[in-house]
mmCIF file of C-alpha atoms in Angstrom:
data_model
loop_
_atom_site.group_PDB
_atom_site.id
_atom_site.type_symbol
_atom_site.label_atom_id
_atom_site.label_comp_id
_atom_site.label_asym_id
_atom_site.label_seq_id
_atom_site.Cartn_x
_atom_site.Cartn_y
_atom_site.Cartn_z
ATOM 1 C CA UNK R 260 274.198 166.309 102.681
ATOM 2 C CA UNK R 261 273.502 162.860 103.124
ATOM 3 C CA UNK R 262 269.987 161.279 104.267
ATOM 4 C CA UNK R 263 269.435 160.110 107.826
ATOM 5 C CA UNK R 264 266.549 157.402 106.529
ATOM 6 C CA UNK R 265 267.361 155.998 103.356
ATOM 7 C CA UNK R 266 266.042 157.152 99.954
ATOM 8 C CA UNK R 267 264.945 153.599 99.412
ATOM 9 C CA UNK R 268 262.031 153.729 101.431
ATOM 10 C CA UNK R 269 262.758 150.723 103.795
ATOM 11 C CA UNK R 270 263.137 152.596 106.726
ATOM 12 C CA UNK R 271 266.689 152.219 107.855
ATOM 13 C CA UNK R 272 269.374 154.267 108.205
ATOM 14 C CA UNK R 273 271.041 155.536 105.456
ATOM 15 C CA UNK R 274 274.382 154.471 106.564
ATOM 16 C CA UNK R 275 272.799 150.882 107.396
ATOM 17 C CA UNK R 276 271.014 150.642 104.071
ATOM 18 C CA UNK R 277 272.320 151.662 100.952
ATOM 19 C CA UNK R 278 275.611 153.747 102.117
ATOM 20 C CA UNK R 279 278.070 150.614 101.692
ATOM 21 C CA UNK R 280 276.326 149.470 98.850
ATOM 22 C CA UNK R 281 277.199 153.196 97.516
ATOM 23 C CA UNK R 282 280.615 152.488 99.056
ATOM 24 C CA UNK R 283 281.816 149.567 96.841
ATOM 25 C CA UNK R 284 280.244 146.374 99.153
ATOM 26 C CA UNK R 285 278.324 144.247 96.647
ATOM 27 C CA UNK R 286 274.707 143.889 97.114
ATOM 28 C CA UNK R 287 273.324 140.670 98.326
ATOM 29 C CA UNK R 288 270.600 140.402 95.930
ATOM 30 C CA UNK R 289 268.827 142.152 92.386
ATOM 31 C CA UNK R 290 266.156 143.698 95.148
ATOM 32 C CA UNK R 291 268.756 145.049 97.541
ATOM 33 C CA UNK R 292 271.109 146.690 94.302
ATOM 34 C CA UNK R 293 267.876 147.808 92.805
ATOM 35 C CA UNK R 294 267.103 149.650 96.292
ATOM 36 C CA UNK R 295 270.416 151.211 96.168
ATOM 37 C CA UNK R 296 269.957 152.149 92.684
ATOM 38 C CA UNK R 297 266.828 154.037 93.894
ATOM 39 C CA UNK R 298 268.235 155.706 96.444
ATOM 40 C CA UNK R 299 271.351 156.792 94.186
ATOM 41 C CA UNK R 300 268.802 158.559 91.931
ATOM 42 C CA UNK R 301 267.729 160.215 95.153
ATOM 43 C CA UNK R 302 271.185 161.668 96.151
ATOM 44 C CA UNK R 303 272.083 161.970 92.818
ATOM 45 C CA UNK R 304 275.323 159.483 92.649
ATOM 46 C CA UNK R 305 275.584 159.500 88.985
ATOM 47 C CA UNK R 306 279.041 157.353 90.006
ATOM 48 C CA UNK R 307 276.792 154.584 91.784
ATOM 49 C CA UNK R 308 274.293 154.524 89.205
ATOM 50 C CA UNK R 309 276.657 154.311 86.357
ATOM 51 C CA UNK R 310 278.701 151.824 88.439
ATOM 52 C CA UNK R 311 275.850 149.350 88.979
ATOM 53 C CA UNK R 312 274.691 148.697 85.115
ATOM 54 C CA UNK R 313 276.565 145.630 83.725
ATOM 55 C CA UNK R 314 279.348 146.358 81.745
ATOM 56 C CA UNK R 315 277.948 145.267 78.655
ATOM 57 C CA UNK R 316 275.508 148.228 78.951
ATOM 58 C CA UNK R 317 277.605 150.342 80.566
ATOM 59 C CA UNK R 318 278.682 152.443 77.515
ATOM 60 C CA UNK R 319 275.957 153.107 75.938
ATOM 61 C CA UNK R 320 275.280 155.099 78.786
ATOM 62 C CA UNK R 321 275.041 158.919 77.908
ATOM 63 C CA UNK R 322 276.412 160.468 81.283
ATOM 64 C CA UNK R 323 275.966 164.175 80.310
ATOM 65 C CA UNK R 324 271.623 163.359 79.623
ATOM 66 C CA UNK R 325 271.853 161.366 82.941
ATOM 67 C CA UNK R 326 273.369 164.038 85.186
ATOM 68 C CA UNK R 327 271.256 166.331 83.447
ATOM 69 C CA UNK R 328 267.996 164.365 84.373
ATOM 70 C CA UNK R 329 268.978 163.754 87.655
ATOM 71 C CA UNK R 330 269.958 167.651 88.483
ATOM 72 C CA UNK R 331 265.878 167.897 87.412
ATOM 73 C CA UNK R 332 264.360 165.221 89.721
ATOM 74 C CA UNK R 333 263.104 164.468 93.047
ATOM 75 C CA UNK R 334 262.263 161.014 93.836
ATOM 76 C CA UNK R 335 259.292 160.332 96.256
ATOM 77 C CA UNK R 336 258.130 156.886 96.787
ATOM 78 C CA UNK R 337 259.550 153.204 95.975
ATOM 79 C CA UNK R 338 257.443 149.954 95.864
ATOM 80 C CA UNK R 339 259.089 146.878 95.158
ATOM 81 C CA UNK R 340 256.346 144.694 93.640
ATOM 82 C CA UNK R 341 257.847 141.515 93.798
ATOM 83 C CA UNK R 342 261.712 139.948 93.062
ATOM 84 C CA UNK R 343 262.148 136.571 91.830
ATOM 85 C CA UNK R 344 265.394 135.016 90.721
ATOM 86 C CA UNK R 345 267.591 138.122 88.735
ATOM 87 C CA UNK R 346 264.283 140.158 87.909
ATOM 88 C CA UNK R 347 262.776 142.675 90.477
ATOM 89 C CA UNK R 348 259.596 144.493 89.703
ATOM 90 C CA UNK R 349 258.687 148.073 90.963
ATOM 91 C CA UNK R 350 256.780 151.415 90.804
ATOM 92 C CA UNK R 351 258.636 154.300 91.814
ATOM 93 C CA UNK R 352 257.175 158.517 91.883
ATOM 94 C CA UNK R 353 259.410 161.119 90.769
ATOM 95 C CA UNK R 354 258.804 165.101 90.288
ATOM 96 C CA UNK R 355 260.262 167.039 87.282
ATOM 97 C CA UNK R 356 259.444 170.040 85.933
ATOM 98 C CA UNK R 357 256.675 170.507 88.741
ATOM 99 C CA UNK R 358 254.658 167.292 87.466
ATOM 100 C CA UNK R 359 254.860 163.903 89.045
ATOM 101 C CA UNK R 360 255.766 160.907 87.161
ATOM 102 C CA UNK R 361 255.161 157.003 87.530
ATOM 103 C CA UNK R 362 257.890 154.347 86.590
ATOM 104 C CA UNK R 363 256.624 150.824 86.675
ATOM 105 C CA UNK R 364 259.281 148.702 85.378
ATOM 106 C CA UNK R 365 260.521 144.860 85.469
ATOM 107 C CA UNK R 366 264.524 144.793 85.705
ATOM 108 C CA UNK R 367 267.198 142.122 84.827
ATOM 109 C CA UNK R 368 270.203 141.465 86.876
ATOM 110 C CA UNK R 369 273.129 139.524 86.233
ATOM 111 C CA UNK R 370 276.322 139.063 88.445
ATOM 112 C CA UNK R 371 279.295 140.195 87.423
ATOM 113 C CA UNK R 372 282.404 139.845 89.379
ATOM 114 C CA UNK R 373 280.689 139.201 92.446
ATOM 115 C CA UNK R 374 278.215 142.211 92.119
ATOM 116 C CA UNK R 375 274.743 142.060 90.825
ATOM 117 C CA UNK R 376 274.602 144.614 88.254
ATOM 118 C CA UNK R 377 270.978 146.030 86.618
ATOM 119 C CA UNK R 378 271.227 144.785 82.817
ATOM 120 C CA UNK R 379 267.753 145.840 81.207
ATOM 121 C CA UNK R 380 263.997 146.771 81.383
ATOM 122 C CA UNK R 381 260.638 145.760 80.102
ATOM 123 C CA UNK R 382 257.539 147.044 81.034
ATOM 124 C CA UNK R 383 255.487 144.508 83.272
ATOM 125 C CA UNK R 384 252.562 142.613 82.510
ATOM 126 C CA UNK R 385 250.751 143.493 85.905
ATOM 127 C CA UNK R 386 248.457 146.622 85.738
ATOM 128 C CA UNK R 387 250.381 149.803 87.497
ATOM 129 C CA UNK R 388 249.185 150.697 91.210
ATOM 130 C CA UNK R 389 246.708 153.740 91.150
ATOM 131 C CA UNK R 390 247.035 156.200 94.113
ATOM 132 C CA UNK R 391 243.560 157.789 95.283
ATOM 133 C CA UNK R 392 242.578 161.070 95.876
ATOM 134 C CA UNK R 393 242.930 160.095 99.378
ATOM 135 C CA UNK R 394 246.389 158.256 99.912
ATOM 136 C CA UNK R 395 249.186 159.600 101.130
ATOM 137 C CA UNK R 396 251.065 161.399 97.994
ATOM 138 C CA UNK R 397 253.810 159.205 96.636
ATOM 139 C CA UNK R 398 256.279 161.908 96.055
ATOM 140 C CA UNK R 399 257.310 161.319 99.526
ATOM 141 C CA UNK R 400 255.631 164.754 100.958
ATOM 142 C CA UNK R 401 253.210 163.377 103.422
ATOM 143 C CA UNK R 402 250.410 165.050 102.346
ATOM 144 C CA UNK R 403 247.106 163.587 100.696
ATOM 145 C CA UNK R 404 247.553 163.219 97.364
ATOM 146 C CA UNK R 405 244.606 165.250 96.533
ATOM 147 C CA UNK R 406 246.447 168.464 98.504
ATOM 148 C CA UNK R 407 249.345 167.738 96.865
ATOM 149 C CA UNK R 408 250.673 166.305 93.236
ATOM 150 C CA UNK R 409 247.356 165.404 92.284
ATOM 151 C CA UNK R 410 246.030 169.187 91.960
ATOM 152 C CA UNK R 411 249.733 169.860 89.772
ATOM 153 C CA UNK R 412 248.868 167.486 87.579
ATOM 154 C CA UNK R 413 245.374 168.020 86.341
ATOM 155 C CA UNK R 414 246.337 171.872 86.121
ATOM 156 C CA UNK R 415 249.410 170.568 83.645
ATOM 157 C CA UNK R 416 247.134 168.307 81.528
#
C-alpha cells in the first residue's frame, strides 16, 4: 500500500511528490531525485532505486544484498542539509534489527539522458546533527526520543 504523505518528509502528497518521479518523470533537480530516492527506500522500490544510480555505477550494484537490506529497514526521518550545484547533503534515521541508525552523507549527481542520476558518496565535512533526549524521535514515530529509540539503543550498546 502506498503512502498518503510522502516518505520524503516534505509534506505533500505522495502522488504529488515522489509518485511520478517513481513513475519514469525525471526529477528537476539532485535534491528533488535524492528525495525520491529516500522515499523509494521507504516503500521499498528496489526498481526506482536501482533505476536512479548512473549507469556507470549501476552494475556494480548487488540487487540480492539491496532487497535484502531493504526487506530489514524502516526509514524515519530525512533532513536535507543543504544542495548546491550536483551535490546534496543529508542525514536520514533508519531502524534495523530493532536499533536506529544515522546516515549523514554528501551525494554526487550527474545527468544522464535528461535524468539526474545519484553517482557517489563521501562523508561530509560538517559535524552530524545530534537529536536530544527531548526531540521528537527521528524514526518518524512521534514520540520523544527519550520514550522511544533512544532507550533501544543504550540497552543494545
Amino acid at each position: 500500500m502506498l503512502p498518503d504523505i510522502c516518505p520524503c518528509c516534505s509534506g505533500q502528497p505522495y502522488q504529488q511528490c515522489c509518485a511520478p518521479l517513481h513513475a519514469g518523470a525525471p526529477a528537476d533537480s539532485p535534491k528533488a531525485l535524492m528525495r525520491s530516492r529516500f522515499a523509494a527506500h521507504a516503500i521499498k522500490d528496489l526498481e526506482y532505486i536501482v533505476r536512479s544510480w548512473a549507469s556507470a555505477a549501476r552494475a556494480d550494484i548487488d540487487r540480492e544484498a539491496l532487497a535484502q537490506w531493504l526487506s530489514a529497514a524502516e526509514f524515519g526521518q530525512l533532513m536535507v542539509r543543504q544542495a548546491q550545484g550536483d551535490t546534496v547533503e543529508f542525514e536520514c534515521w533508519y531502524q534495523q534489527d530493532g536499533l536506529l541508525h544515522h546516515l549523514h552523507d554528501l551525494s554526487h549527481f550527474v545527468q544522464e539522458d535528461g535524468h539526474w542520476r545519484y553517482a557517489r558518496s563521501e562523508p561530509p565535512k560538517l559535524k552530524a546533527t545530534v537529536v536530544g533526549r527531548n526531540d521528537r524521535c527521528p524514526c518518524g514515530s512521534g514520540k520523544k526520543h527519550k520514550q522511544c529509540c533512544l532507550g533501544a539503543m543504550a540497552a543494545a550498546s
